[in-house]
Amino acid sequence: MSNRLLNRKQMVVDVIHPGQASIAKTVIREKLAKMYKAPADTIFVFGFKTAFGGGKTTGFGLIYDTLDFAKKFEPKYRLARHGLYERPKTTRKQRKERKNRMKKVRGTKKTKVGAAAAKK
Amino acid sequence: MEYISIMFMQGLSFLELKYHTLLSYLINLSHVVLRKVSGASIYNEPCIDRLVELRTVLERLRPIDKRLKYQIDKLVKTAVTGESSDASSFRANPDNMVSKLDEDADENEDEDAATEKKSVYVPPKLAPVRYDGDESAASRQEKLLERAKRRALSSAMVRELREEFLDAPTELGSRVDSGAGPSGPSKEDRERQEYEETYFTRLPETKDKRKKRKLPTIGSLANELTNFESDFRVLEGEVMPTKKRKSSKKPTGKKGKKGFKKRKSR
C-alpha cells in the first residue's frame, strides 16, 4: 500500500523459512529491493516476530521514495540502525547539570559556561 | 335589582370593574342573608346565580390583580407620602423578592445551588451492562441452546471423532500465540493482529499472556474430558444447557476496575 502523505510504500512482510532460524533484516531488505526495484538504503524493516514452532516470521516494511524523505519521516532509532543518525553521547544527567549551570548566568556568557564546564 | 349603567369613555377600568363586582357581590350576599334570617327559602333565587357569576369574575380577576398589586401599592404609597418626583423610590426592593412562605424549601435550594457551583459535575460511576429487556425468554433459551451446540461441536471429543472418521488430513496444533484455539485465533488475538497491522506497531506482551505462554494447559484438559456428556446431550435433543461454573473465579466484590459499580442487569 502506498502512503502518499509520507511518500512511502508500507507493507506487512511475511517471511517463510522452514527449518532455518529467523532471517537477518539486511537479507530481507535486499530481497525487498529486488522485488520493488528500489535502492536498499531507502528500505526500512522492523518488528519481526517469529511464530511459535518456527518457519514463519512476520514484520513490517517501509520503502521510501528517496533517502531524504526517509531521513525526514523515519524515527531516529531506525535511522541509527542504518547508520544515518548519531545520537548525542551526552547523558541525561550531564545535560541537566549543564542547564542548571547556564541558569546562573545571563546573556552570551551562557555558552561559555556550558562549554567550559562540560569539558570537566 | 337594577344594573347601574356605567359611563365609560376609554373602556372599563380594571379597578373600577373590580370594585363594582365586589359591591354587587356584597349586595347580593346581604340579600341572601336577609332572606335566610327572616325565614324565607333561597331555593331557585336569582340572587344565587348572580352570586356565582360575580364570584367567577372575581376569581378570574385575581391573578391579574396579583400582577398589578406591586404597582398599585407603590402608587398608593407615593400618593400617601407625597414624594412622587423622586425616581429612586421606584427602585427594586430585594427583600420583597424572597418568598416569605416555604422558607425551608428556599434554604435547601440555596445550599444545593452553592454546593453545585463549588464542585464539578461528576457522572455516576456505573459499569455499562448489557440490555436484555427486548429479548423474550424463548429467544434467549434458543440463543443459549445454539451457543451450547456450537461449543459442543468444537469440543475436544467431537474433534477427535472427526479426526477418526473423516478423511481430512490431520492438522497439528499450530501457533500457540495466535491461532491457538480450535477455531483459529481467539477474538482478542485477532483484534491485536488487526491493530498491529493497521498501525505498524508491535504491542507489548501482557502479563497474563506471558503466564499463559509459560504454563502448559493441563488443567483445562481434564475439564474437557469430563464435560463431554452434557455436550452430546445438547447436540441430540432439547435438553437445557447447564451453566458452566468457572473454577477460578476471582472475588471481585461490588466494585470492579477503577471503582466502577456493577448494576444488576434485570
mmCIF file of N, CA, C and O in Angstrom, chain B residues 137-199:
data_model
loop_
_atom_site.group_PDB
_atom_site.id
_atom_site.type_symbol
_atom_site.label_atom_id
_atom_site.label_comp_id
_atom_site.label_asym_id
_atom_site.label_seq_id
_atom_site.Cartn_x
_atom_site.Cartn_y
_atom_site.Cartn_z
ATOM 1 N N ALA B 137 -38.026 -14.582 26.726
ATOM 2 C CA ALA B 137 -37.396 -15.732 27.390
ATOM 3 C C ALA B 137 -37.135 -16.847 26.391
ATOM 4 O O ALA B 137 -36.095 -17.499 26.427
ATOM 5 N N ALA B 138 -38.089 -17.043 25.476
ATOM 6 C CA ALA B 138 -37.941 -18.126 24.499
ATOM 7 C C ALA B 138 -36.742 -17.887 23.586
ATOM 8 O O ALA B 138 -35.934 -18.780 23.351
ATOM 9 N N SER B 139 -36.604 -16.664 23.101
ATOM 10 C CA SER B 139 -35.480 -16.388 22.200
ATOM 11 C C SER B 139 -34.154 -16.520 22.932
ATOM 12 O O SER B 139 -33.152 -16.959 22.375
ATOM 13 N N ARG B 140 -34.179 -16.159 24.229
ATOM 14 C CA ARG B 140 -32.939 -16.271 24.997
ATOM 15 C C ARG B 140 -32.531 -17.733 25.144
ATOM 16 O O ARG B 140 -31.361 -18.077 24.969
ATOM 17 N N GLN B 141 -33.524 -18.573 25.434
ATOM 18 C CA GLN B 141 -33.231 -20.013 25.551
ATOM 19 C C GLN B 141 -32.711 -20.558 24.234
ATOM 20 O O GLN B 141 -31.770 -21.347 24.200
ATOM 21 N N GLU B 142 -33.346 -20.085 23.161
ATOM 22 C CA GLU B 142 -32.880 -20.532 21.829
ATOM 23 C C GLU B 142 -31.422 -20.182 21.606
ATOM 24 O O GLU B 142 -30.632 -20.997 21.134
ATOM 25 N N LYS B 143 -31.081 -18.938 21.941
ATOM 26 C CA LYS B 143 -29.707 -18.490 21.728
ATOM 27 C C LYS B 143 -28.730 -19.286 22.570
ATOM 28 O O LYS B 143 -27.653 -19.676 22.099
ATOM 29 N N LEU B 144 -29.121 -19.540 23.820
ATOM 30 C CA LEU B 144 -28.242 -20.313 24.702
ATOM 31 C C LEU B 144 -28.008 -21.705 24.134
ATOM 32 O O LEU B 144 -26.883 -22.219 24.115
ATOM 33 N N LEU B 145 -29.118 -22.297 23.656
ATOM 34 C CA LEU B 145 -29.018 -23.649 23.089
ATOM 35 C C LEU B 145 -28.089 -23.660 21.882
ATOM 36 O O LEU B 145 -27.226 -24.532 21.730
ATOM 37 N N GLU B 146 -28.256 -22.637 21.040
ATOM 38 C CA GLU B 146 -27.427 -22.559 19.830
ATOM 39 C C GLU B 146 -25.946 -22.448 20.187
ATOM 40 O O GLU B 146 -25.091 -23.112 19.599
ATOM 41 N N ARG B 147 -25.701 -21.599 21.171
ATOM 42 C CA ARG B 147 -24.311 -21.399 21.591
ATOM 43 C C ARG B 147 -23.724 -22.688 22.157
ATOM 44 O O ARG B 147 -22.588 -23.060 21.857
ATOM 45 N N ALA B 148 -24.553 -23.389 22.952
ATOM 46 C CA ALA B 148 -24.079 -24.646 23.543
ATOM 47 C C ALA B 148 -23.787 -25.663 22.450
ATOM 48 O O ALA B 148 -22.792 -26.403 22.513
ATOM 49 N N LYS B 149 -24.626 -25.686 21.436
ATOM 50 C CA LYS B 149 -24.418 -26.633 20.328
ATOM 51 C C LYS B 149 -23.110 -26.335 19.614
ATOM 52 O O LYS B 149 -22.318 -27.225 19.305
ATOM 53 N N ARG B 150 -22.897 -25.040 19.347
ATOM 54 C CA ARG B 150 -21.660 -24.658 18.655
ATOM 55 C C ARG B 150 -20.436 -25.041 19.469
ATOM 56 O O ARG B 150 -19.438 -25.547 18.937
ATOM 57 N N ARG B 151 -20.542 -24.818 20.794
ATOM 58 C CA ARG B 151 -19.421 -25.164 21.666
ATOM 59 C C ARG B 151 -19.192 -26.663 21.664
ATOM 60 O O ARG B 151 -18.060 -27.138 21.649
ATOM 61 N N ALA B 152 -20.317 -27.415 21.674
ATOM 62 C CA ALA B 152 -20.199 -28.874 21.689
ATOM 63 C C ALA B 152 -19.529 -29.383 20.414
ATOM 64 O O ALA B 152 -18.696 -30.283 20.456
ATOM 65 N N LEU B 153 -19.907 -28.769 19.294
ATOM 66 C CA LEU B 153 -19.340 -29.225 18.026
ATOM 67 C C LEU B 153 -17.833 -29.022 17.968
ATOM 68 O O LEU B 153 -17.121 -29.765 17.312
ATOM 69 N N SER B 154 -17.356 -27.971 18.612
ATOM 70 C CA SER B 154 -15.918 -27.710 18.554
ATOM 71 C C SER B 154 -15.210 -28.194 19.801
ATOM 72 O O SER B 154 -14.119 -27.750 20.100
ATOM 73 N N SER B 155 -15.837 -29.092 20.566
ATOM 74 C CA SER B 155 -15.167 -29.598 21.771
ATOM 75 C C SER B 155 -14.129 -30.653 21.388
ATOM 76 O O SER B 155 -14.091 -31.133 20.257
ATOM 77 N N ALA B 156 -13.348 -31.041 22.386
ATOM 78 C CA ALA B 156 -12.228 -31.961 22.118
ATOM 79 C C ALA B 156 -12.717 -33.321 21.640
ATOM 80 O O ALA B 156 -12.166 -33.894 20.695
ATOM 81 N N MET B 157 -13.761 -33.836 22.306
ATOM 82 C CA MET B 157 -14.283 -35.164 21.957
ATOM 83 C C MET B 157 -14.717 -35.211 20.504
ATOM 84 O O MET B 157 -14.358 -36.128 19.746
ATOM 85 N N VAL B 158 -15.502 -34.189 20.128
ATOM 86 C CA VAL B 158 -16.040 -34.164 18.759
ATOM 87 C C VAL B 158 -14.913 -34.029 17.752
ATOM 88 O O VAL B 158 -14.942 -34.642 16.681
ATOM 89 N N ARG B 159 -13.900 -33.254 18.121
ATOM 90 C CA ARG B 159 -12.765 -33.072 17.200
ATOM 91 C C ARG B 159 -12.048 -34.390 16.983
ATOM 92 O O ARG B 159 -11.672 -34.742 15.863
ATOM 93 N N GLU B 160 -11.880 -35.139 18.075
ATOM 94 C CA GLU B 160 -11.191 -36.426 17.949
ATOM 95 C C GLU B 160 -11.993 -37.385 17.093
ATOM 96 O O GLU B 160 -11.439 -38.098 16.240
ATOM 97 N N LEU B 161 -13.317 -37.383 17.293
ATOM 98 C CA LEU B 161 -14.177 -38.265 16.479
ATOM 99 C C LEU B 161 -14.071 -37.904 15.000
ATOM 100 O O LEU B 161 -13.989 -38.771 14.129
ATOM 101 N N ARG B 162 -14.074 -36.580 14.770
ATOM 102 C CA ARG B 162 -13.972 -36.107 13.399
ATOM 103 C C ARG B 162 -12.685 -36.597 12.747
ATOM 104 O O ARG B 162 -12.661 -37.056 11.614
ATOM 105 N N GLU B 163 -11.602 -36.488 13.526
ATOM 106 C CA GLU B 163 -10.300 -36.929 13.022
ATOM 107 C C GLU B 163 -10.323 -38.404 12.683
ATOM 108 O O GLU B 163 -9.738 -38.831 11.690
ATOM 109 N N GLU B 164 -11.049 -39.156 13.540
ATOM 110 C CA GLU B 164 -11.054 -40.605 13.366
ATOM 111 C C GLU B 164 -11.855 -41.026 12.136
ATOM 112 O O GLU B 164 -11.422 -41.861 11.353
ATOM 113 N N PHE B 165 -13.034 -40.407 11.943
ATOM 114 C CA PHE B 165 -13.950 -40.935 10.929
ATOM 115 C C PHE B 165 -13.883 -40.215 9.590
ATOM 116 O O PHE B 165 -14.226 -40.793 8.574
ATOM 117 N N LEU B 166 -13.439 -38.937 9.604
ATOM 118 C CA LEU B 166 -13.360 -38.236 8.321
ATOM 119 C C LEU B 166 -12.019 -38.513 7.665
ATOM 120 O O LEU B 166 -11.075 -38.954 8.297
ATOM 121 N N ASP B 167 -11.935 -38.218 6.362
ATOM 122 C CA ASP B 167 -10.705 -38.484 5.615
ATOM 123 C C ASP B 167 -9.815 -37.261 5.496
ATOM 124 O O ASP B 167 -8.845 -37.291 4.741
ATOM 125 N N ALA B 168 -10.143 -36.200 6.186
ATOM 126 C CA ALA B 168 -9.324 -34.986 6.067
ATOM 127 C C ALA B 168 -7.946 -35.221 6.691
ATOM 128 O O ALA B 168 -7.818 -35.979 7.635
ATOM 129 N N PRO B 169 -6.895 -34.549 6.143
ATOM 130 C CA PRO B 169 -5.552 -34.726 6.730
ATOM 131 C C PRO B 169 -5.489 -34.113 8.122
ATOM 132 O O PRO B 169 -6.168 -33.145 8.419
ATOM 133 N N THR B 170 -4.651 -34.727 8.948
ATOM 134 C CA THR B 170 -4.578 -34.253 10.335
ATOM 135 C C THR B 170 -3.817 -32.934 10.392
ATOM 136 O O THR B 170 -2.754 -32.793 9.811
ATOM 137 N N GLU B 171 -4.394 -31.968 11.116
ATOM 138 C CA GLU B 171 -3.734 -30.662 11.290
ATOM 139 C C GLU B 171 -3.112 -30.643 12.679
ATOM 140 O O GLU B 171 -3.799 -30.779 13.672
ATOM 141 N N LEU B 172 -1.811 -30.450 12.707
ATOM 142 C CA LEU B 172 -1.153 -30.385 14.007
ATOM 143 C C LEU B 172 -1.411 -29.039 14.661
ATOM 144 O O LEU B 172 -1.668 -28.057 13.975
ATOM 145 N N GLY B 173 -1.334 -29.016 15.963
ATOM 146 C CA GLY B 173 -1.597 -27.779 16.691
ATOM 147 C C GLY B 173 -0.625 -26.690 16.293
ATOM 148 O O GLY B 173 0.556 -26.736 16.621
ATOM 149 N N SER B 174 -1.104 -25.708 15.543
ATOM 150 C CA SER B 174 -0.214 -24.640 15.073
ATOM 151 C C SER B 174 -0.192 -23.507 16.086
ATOM 152 O O SER B 174 -1.005 -23.442 16.972
ATOM 153 N N ARG B 175 0.709 -22.592 15.872
ATOM 154 C CA ARG B 175 0.907 -21.350 16.602
ATOM 155 C C ARG B 175 0.152 -21.205 17.929
ATOM 156 O O ARG B 175 -1.058 -21.030 17.954
ATOM 157 N N VAL B 176 0.902 -21.253 19.014
ATOM 158 C CA VAL B 176 0.268 -21.103 20.327
ATOM 159 C C VAL B 176 -0.182 -19.670 20.558
ATOM 160 O O VAL B 176 -1.241 -19.410 21.119
ATOM 161 N N ASP B 177 0.603 -18.712 20.135
ATOM 162 C CA ASP B 177 0.248 -17.318 20.458
ATOM 163 C C ASP B 177 -0.932 -16.821 19.637
ATOM 164 O O ASP B 177 -1.903 -16.327 20.180
ATOM 165 N N SER B 178 -0.888 -16.953 18.343
ATOM 166 C CA SER B 178 -2.067 -16.588 17.548
ATOM 167 C C SER B 178 -2.511 -17.829 16.797
ATOM 168 O O SER B 178 -1.690 -18.579 16.313
ATOM 169 N N GLY B 179 -3.777 -18.055 16.690
ATOM 170 C CA GLY B 179 -4.254 -19.305 16.111
ATOM 171 C C GLY B 179 -4.231 -20.409 17.143
ATOM 172 O O GLY B 179 -3.966 -21.547 16.829
ATOM 173 N N ALA B 180 -4.506 -20.052 18.389
ATOM 174 C CA ALA B 180 -4.350 -21.010 19.482
ATOM 175 C C ALA B 180 -5.529 -21.964 19.563
ATOM 176 O O ALA B 180 -5.335 -23.168 19.655
ATOM 177 N N GLY B 181 -6.751 -21.437 19.546
ATOM 178 C CA GLY B 181 -7.922 -22.270 19.795
ATOM 179 C C GLY B 181 -8.231 -23.189 18.623
ATOM 180 O O GLY B 181 -7.619 -23.104 17.566
ATOM 181 N N PRO B 182 -9.191 -24.065 18.806
ATOM 182 C CA PRO B 182 -9.564 -24.993 17.726
ATOM 183 C C PRO B 182 -10.138 -24.276 16.506
ATOM 184 O O PRO B 182 -9.999 -24.751 15.380
ATOM 185 N N SER B 183 -10.754 -23.135 16.704
ATOM 186 C CA SER B 183 -11.303 -22.394 15.566
ATOM 187 C C SER B 183 -10.395 -21.224 15.205
ATOM 188 O O SER B 183 -10.847 -20.138 14.918
ATOM 189 N N GLY B 184 -9.107 -21.424 15.273
ATOM 190 C CA GLY B 184 -8.184 -20.374 14.884
ATOM 191 C C GLY B 184 -7.922 -19.412 16.026
ATOM 192 O O GLY B 184 -8.146 -19.725 17.193
ATOM 193 N N PRO B 185 -7.414 -18.221 15.699
ATOM 194 C CA PRO B 185 -7.071 -17.265 16.764
ATOM 195 C C PRO B 185 -8.321 -16.781 17.489
ATOM 196 O O PRO B 185 -9.381 -16.630 16.913
ATOM 197 N N SER B 186 -8.186 -16.540 18.769
ATOM 198 C CA SER B 186 -9.320 -16.055 19.555
ATOM 199 C C SER B 186 -9.619 -14.619 19.157
ATOM 200 O O SER B 186 -8.866 -13.976 18.428
ATOM 201 N N LYS B 187 -10.725 -14.125 19.663
ATOM 202 C CA LYS B 187 -11.152 -12.773 19.283
ATOM 203 C C LYS B 187 -10.106 -11.742 19.666
ATOM 204 O O LYS B 187 -9.779 -10.842 18.901
ATOM 205 N N GLU B 188 -9.524 -11.928 20.860
ATOM 206 C CA GLU B 188 -8.501 -10.981 21.315
ATOM 207 C C GLU B 188 -7.306 -11.000 20.390
ATOM 208 O O GLU B 188 -6.773 -9.955 20.012
ATOM 209 N N ASP B 189 -6.878 -12.225 20.050
ATOM 210 C CA ASP B 189 -5.695 -12.340 19.192
ATOM 211 C C ASP B 189 -5.949 -11.707 17.839
ATOM 212 O O ASP B 189 -5.096 -11.021 17.279
ATOM 213 N N ARG B 190 -7.161 -11.939 17.334
ATOM 214 C CA ARG B 190 -7.487 -11.369 16.025
ATOM 215 C C ARG B 190 -7.455 -9.853 16.083
ATOM 216 O O ARG B 190 -6.914 -9.189 15.197
ATOM 217 N N GLU B 191 -8.053 -9.306 17.151
ATOM 218 C CA GLU B 191 -8.083 -7.852 17.290
ATOM 219 C C GLU B 191 -6.690 -7.297 17.413
ATOM 220 O O GLU B 191 -6.353 -6.267 16.812
ATOM 221 N N ARG B 192 -5.845 -7.966 18.193
ATOM 222 C CA ARG B 192 -4.469 -7.484 18.367
ATOM 223 C C ARG B 192 -3.731 -7.507 17.024
ATOM 224 O O ARG B 192 -3.046 -6.548 16.671
ATOM 225 N N GLN B 193 -3.913 -8.592 16.294
ATOM 226 C CA GLN B 193 -3.244 -8.680 14.983
ATOM 227 C C GLN B 193 -3.684 -7.559 14.066
ATOM 228 O O GLN B 193 -2.869 -6.911 13.414
ATOM 229 N N GLU B 194 -5.001 -7.329 14.034
ATOM 230 C CA GLU B 194 -5.513 -6.264 13.168
ATOM 231 C C GLU B 194 -4.923 -4.920 13.540
ATOM 232 O O GLU B 194 -4.499 -4.143 12.683
ATOM 233 N N TYR B 195 -4.904 -4.651 14.853
ATOM 234 C CA TYR B 195 -4.372 -3.375 15.315
ATOM 235 C C TYR B 195 -2.916 -3.226 14.907
ATOM 236 O O TYR B 195 -2.498 -2.182 14.390
ATOM 237 N N GLU B 196 -2.141 -4.300 15.129
ATOM 238 C CA GLU B 196 -0.706 -4.220 14.814
ATOM 239 C C GLU B 196 -0.487 -3.963 13.333
ATOM 240 O O GLU B 196 0.407 -3.209 12.957
ATOM 241 N N GLU B 197 -1.323 -4.595 12.507
ATOM 242 C CA GLU B 197 -1.094 -4.437 11.072
ATOM 243 C C GLU B 197 -1.546 -3.080 10.561
ATOM 244 O O GLU B 197 -0.933 -2.530 9.654
ATOM 245 N N THR B 198 -2.596 -2.524 11.114
ATOM 246 C CA THR B 198 -3.031 -1.218 10.633
ATOM 247 C C THR B 198 -2.108 -0.112 11.113
ATOM 248 O O THR B 198 -1.847 0.839 10.385
ATOM 249 N N TYR B 199 -1.609 -0.208 12.346
ATOM 250 C CA TYR B 199 -0.817 0.889 12.885
ATOM 251 C C TYR B 199 0.681 0.650 12.828
ATOM 252 O O TYR B 199 1.445 1.486 13.287
#
